[in-house]
Short mmCIF file of C-alpha atoms and ligand atoms in Angstrom, two decimals:
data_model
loop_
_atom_site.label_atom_id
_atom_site.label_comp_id
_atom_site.label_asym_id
_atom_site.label_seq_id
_atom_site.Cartn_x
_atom_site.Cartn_y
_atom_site.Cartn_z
CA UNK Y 243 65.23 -61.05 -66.88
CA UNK Y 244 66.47 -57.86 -68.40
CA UNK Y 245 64.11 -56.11 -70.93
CA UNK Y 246 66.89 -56.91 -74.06
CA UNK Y 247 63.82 -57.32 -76.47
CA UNK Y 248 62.71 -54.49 -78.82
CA UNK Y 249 59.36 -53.20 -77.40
CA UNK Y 250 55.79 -53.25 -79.17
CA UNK Y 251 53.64 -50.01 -78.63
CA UNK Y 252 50.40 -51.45 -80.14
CA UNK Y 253 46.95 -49.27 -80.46
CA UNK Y 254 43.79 -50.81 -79.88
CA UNK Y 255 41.16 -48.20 -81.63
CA UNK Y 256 38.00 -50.90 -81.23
CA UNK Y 257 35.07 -49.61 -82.65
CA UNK Y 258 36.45 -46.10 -82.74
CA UNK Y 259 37.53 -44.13 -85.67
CA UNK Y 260 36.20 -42.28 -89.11
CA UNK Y 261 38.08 -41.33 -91.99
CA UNK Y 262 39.38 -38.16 -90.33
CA UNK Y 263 41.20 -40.75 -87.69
CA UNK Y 264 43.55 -41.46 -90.58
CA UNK Y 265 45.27 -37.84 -89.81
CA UNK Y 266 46.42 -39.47 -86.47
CA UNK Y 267 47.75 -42.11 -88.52
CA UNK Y 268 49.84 -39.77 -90.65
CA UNK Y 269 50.62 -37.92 -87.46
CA UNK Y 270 51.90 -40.89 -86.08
CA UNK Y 271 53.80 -42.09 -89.53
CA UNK Y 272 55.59 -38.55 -89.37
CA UNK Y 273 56.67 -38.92 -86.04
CA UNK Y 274 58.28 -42.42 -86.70
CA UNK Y 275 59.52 -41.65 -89.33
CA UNK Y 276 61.63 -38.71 -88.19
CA UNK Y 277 64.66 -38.23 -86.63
CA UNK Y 278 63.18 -38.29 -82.77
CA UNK Y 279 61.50 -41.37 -83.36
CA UNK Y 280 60.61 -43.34 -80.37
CA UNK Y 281 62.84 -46.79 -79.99
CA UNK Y 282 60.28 -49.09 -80.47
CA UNK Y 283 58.29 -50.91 -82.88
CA UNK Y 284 54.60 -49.10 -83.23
CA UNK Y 285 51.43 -50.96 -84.43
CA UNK Y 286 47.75 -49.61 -84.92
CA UNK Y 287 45.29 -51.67 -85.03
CA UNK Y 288 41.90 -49.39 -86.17
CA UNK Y 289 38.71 -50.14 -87.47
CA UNK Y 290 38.75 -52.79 -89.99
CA UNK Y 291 37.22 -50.17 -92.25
CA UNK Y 292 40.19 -48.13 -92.42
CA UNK Y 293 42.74 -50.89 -92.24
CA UNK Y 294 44.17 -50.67 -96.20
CA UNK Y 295 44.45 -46.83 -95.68
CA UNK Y 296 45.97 -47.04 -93.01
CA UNK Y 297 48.42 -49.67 -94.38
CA UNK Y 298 49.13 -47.31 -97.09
CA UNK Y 299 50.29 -44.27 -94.56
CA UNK Y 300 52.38 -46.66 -92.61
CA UNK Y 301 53.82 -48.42 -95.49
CA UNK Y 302 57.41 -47.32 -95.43
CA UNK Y 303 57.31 -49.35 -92.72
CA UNK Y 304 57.77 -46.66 -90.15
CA UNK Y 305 54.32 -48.05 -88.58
CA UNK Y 306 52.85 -51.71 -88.74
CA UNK Y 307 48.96 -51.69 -88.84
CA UNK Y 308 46.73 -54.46 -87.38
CA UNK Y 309 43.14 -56.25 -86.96
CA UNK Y 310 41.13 -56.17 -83.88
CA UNK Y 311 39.78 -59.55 -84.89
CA UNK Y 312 39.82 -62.64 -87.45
CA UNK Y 313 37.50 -65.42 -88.44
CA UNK Y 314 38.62 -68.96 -88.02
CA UNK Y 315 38.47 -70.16 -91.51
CA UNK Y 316 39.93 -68.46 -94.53
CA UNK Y 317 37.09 -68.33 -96.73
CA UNK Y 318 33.24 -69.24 -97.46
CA UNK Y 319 30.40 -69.30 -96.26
CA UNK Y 320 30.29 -66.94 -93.19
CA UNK Y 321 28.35 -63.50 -94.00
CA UNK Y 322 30.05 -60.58 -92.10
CA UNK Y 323 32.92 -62.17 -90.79
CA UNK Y 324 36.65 -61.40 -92.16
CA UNK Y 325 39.13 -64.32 -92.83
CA UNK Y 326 43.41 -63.29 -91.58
CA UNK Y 327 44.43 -63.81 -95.15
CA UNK Y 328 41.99 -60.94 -96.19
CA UNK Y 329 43.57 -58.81 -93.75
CA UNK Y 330 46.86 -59.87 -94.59
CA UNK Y 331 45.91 -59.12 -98.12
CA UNK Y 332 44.92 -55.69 -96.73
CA UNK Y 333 47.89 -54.96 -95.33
CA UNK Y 334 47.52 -56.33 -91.70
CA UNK Y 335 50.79 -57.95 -90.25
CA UNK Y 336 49.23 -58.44 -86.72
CA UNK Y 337 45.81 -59.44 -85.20
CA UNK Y 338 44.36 -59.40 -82.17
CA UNK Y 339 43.00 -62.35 -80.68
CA UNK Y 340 41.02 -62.99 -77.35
CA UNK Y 341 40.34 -59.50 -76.64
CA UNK Y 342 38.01 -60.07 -73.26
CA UNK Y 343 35.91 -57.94 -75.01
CA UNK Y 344 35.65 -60.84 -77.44
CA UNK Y 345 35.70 -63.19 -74.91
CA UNK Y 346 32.63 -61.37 -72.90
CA UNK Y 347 30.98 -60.03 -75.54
CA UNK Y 348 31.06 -62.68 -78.16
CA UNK Y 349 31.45 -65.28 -75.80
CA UNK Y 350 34.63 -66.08 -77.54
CA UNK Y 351 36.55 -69.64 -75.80
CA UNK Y 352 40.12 -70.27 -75.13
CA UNK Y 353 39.56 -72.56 -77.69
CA UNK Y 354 38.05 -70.42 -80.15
CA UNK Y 355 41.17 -67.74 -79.64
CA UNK Y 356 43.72 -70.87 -79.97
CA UNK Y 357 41.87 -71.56 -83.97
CA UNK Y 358 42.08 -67.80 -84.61
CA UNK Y 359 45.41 -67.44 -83.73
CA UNK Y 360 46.01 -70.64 -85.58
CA UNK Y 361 44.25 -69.18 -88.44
CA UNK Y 362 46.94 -65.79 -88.33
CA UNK Y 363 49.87 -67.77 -88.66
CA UNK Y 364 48.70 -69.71 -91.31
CA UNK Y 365 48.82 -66.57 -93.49
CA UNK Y 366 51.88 -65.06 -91.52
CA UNK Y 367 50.04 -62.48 -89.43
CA UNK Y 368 51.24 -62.30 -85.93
CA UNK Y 369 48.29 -62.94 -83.20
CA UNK Y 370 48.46 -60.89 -80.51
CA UNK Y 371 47.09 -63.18 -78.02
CA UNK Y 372 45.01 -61.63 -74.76
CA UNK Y 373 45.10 -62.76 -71.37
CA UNK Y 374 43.46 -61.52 -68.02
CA UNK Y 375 41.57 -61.85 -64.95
CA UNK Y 376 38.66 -60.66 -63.68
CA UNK Y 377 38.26 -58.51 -60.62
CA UNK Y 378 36.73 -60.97 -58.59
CA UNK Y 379 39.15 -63.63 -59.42
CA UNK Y 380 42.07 -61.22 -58.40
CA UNK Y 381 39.88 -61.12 -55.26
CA UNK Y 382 40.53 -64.52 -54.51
CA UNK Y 383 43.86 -64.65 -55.49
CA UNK Y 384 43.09 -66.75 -58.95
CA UNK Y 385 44.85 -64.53 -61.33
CA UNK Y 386 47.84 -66.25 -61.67
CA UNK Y 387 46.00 -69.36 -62.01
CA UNK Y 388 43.25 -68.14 -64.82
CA UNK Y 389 46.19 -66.59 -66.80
CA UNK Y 390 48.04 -69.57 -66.88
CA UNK Y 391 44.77 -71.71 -67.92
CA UNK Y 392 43.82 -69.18 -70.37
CA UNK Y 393 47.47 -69.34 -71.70
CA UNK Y 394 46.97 -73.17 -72.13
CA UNK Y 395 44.05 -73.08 -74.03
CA UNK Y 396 44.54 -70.25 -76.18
CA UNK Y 397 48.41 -70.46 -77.50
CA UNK Y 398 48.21 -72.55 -80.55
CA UNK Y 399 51.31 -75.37 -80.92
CA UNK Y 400 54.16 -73.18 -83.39
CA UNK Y 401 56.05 -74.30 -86.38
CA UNK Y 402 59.59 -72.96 -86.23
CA UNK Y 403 60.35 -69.37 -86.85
CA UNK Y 404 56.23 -68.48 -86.24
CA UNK Y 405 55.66 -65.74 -83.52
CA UNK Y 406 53.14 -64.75 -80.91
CA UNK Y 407 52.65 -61.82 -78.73
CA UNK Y 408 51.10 -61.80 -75.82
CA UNK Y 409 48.89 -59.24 -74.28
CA UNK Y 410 48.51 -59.08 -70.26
CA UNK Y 411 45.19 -57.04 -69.93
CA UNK Y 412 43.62 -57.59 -66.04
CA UNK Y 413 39.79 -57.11 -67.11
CA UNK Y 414 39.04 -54.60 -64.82
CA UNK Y 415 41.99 -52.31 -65.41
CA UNK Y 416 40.89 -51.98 -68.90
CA UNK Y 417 39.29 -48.40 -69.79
CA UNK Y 418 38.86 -47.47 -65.63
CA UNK Y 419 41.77 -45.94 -64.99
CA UNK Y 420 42.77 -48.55 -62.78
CA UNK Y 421 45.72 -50.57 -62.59
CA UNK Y 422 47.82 -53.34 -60.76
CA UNK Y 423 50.77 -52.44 -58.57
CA UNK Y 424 54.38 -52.72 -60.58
CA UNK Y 425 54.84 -55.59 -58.08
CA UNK Y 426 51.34 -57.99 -59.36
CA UNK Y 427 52.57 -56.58 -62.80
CA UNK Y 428 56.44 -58.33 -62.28
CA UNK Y 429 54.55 -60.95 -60.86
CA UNK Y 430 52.05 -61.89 -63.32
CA UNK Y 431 54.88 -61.06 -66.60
CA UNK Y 432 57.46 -63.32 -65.13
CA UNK Y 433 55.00 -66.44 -64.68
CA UNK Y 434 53.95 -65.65 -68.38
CA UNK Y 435 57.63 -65.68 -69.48
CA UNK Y 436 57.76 -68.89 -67.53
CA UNK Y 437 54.88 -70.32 -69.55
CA UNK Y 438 56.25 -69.11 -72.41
CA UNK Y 439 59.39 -70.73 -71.62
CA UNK Y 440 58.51 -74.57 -70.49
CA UNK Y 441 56.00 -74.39 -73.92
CA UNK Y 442 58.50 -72.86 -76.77
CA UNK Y 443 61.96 -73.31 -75.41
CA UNK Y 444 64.05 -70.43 -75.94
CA UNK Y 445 61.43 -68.53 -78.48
CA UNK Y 446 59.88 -68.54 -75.49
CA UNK Y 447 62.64 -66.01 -73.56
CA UNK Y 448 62.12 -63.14 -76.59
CA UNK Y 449 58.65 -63.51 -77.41
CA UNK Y 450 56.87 -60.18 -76.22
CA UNK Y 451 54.87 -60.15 -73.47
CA UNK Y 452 53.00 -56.60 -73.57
CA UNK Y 453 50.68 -55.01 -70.66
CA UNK Y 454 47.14 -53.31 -71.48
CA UNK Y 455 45.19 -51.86 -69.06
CA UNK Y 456 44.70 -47.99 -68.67
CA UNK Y 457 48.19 -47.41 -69.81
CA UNK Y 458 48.46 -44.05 -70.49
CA UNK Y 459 51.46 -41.19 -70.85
CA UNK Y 460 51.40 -40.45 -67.31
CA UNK Y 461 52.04 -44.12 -66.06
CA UNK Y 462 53.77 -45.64 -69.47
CA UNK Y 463 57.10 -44.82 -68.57
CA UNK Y 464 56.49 -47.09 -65.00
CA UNK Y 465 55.08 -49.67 -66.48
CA UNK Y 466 57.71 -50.17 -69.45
CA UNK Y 467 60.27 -50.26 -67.12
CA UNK Y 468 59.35 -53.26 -65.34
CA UNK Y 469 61.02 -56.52 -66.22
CA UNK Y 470 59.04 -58.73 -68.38
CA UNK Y 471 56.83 -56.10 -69.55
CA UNK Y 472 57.73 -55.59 -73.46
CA UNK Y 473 55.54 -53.14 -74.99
CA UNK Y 474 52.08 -51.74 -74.30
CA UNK Y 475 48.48 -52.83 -76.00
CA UNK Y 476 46.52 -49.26 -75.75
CA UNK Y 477 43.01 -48.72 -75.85
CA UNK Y 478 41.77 -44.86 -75.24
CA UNK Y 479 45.31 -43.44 -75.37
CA UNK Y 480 46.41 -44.56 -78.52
CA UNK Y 481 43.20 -42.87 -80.36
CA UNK Y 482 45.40 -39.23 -80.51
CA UNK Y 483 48.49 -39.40 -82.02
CA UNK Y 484 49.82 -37.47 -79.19
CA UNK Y 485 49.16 -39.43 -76.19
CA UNK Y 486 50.06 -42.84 -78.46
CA UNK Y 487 53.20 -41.02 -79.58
CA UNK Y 488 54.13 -39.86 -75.37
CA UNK Y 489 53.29 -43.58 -74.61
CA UNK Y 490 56.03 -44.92 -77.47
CA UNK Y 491 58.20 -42.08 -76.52
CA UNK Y 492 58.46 -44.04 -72.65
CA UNK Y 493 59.36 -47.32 -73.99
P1 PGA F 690 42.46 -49.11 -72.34
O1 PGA F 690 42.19 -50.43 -73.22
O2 PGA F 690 43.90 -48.69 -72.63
O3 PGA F 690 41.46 -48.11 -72.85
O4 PGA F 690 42.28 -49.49 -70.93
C1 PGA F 690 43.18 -51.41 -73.40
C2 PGA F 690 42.64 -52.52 -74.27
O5 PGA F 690 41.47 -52.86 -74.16
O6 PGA F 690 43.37 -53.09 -75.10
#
């Protein structure tokens, strides 16, 4: 299928980021909001600690700012943790959910992901839902299979008119500078958009799949052209302005 829908550059800061960051926010505000913009939608996603300020710079809507991470519930009890509709309420229009960094570090389940996602929509925040294999299940020729699984457990049931994204992000590809050939790339997007397809019907054909994975300016261009692949989730590029701004600049 052809790539008809508008693509997603999203940053992924993690646990990355100071006050002074928020100059690569404005840099990348400027840029958008100019008259080379790049022809794509653009979402950061920093530190929850800068979220609002960030929200502020981008709020001519030239940039959409985003969570790394959501609790289940919306409120109570649960010292440290911070509900979607506080982020929502901070500005946040997307959240990402199932980061394997979550999954391996936090020991975060499919079914976990599926309540936090669940949780976004509730308060109109789009989850940006992650998906991957490991290396040693690409090894034995599971990755298909563990997407599709982790799909299944993880992508909530939607009302009509809510939206996902998802995020593609092989484990191993993430921060090595390593990635899949464009052909396991096609391969693994189009049985995705399959999924996607058999579960939501025709939402299903424009709802954005994007890749992660050591995307950077030197390979975005190659990667963004493939079909199936509708925007980029980037880690270590998108933390200067420049690099994010090359890697929107390919899409
Ligand atoms: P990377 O991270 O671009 O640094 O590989 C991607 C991600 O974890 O979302």
């Amino acid at each position: 299928m052809p790539n008809t829908v508008k693509p997603l550059i999203a940053g992924n800061w993690k646990m990355n980021g100071l006050g002074d960051s928020l100059l690569e926010v404005q840099a990348v505000v400027e840029a958008m909001s100019g008259k080379n913009a790049p022809n794509c939608d653009v979402l950061l996603c920093p530190p929850v600690t800068l979220l609002a300020r960030a929200a502020v710079l981008g709020s001519d809507n030239s940039l959409a700012v985003g969570a790394q991470n959501c609790h289940v519930a919306q409120k109570g009890a649960y010292t440290g943790d911070i509900s979607a509709e506080m982020l929502a309420d901070a500005g946040a229009t997307f959240v990402i959910a199932g980061h394997s960094e979550r999954r391996r570090g936090h020991g975060e389940t499919d079914g976990l992901v599926r309540a936090k996602a669940r949780a976004a929509l509730d308060v109109g925040l789009i989850p940006i839902i992650c998906v991957g294999e490991t290396q040693a299940e690409r090894m034995d020729a599971l990755a298909i299979t563990v997407v599709e699984h982790q799909l299944d457990g993880s992508v909530p049931g939607l009302e009509a008119g809510e939206k996902i994204v998802i995020a593609y992000e092989p484990v191993w590809a993430i921060g090595t500078g390593e990635i899949p050939t464009n052909s396991d790339i096609v391969r693994m997007h189009s049985s995705i958009r399959d999924w996607l397809v058999t579960k939501l019907g025709s939402a299903g054909e424009t709802t954005r799949i994007l890749y992660g994975g050591s995307m950077k300016p030197g390979n975005a261009a190659e990667i963004l052209a493939l079909p199936n692949v509708n925007g980029g989730l980037v880690g270590g590029a998108s933390l200067k302005a420049d690099d994010f701004l090359a890697i929107a600049s390919a899409a």
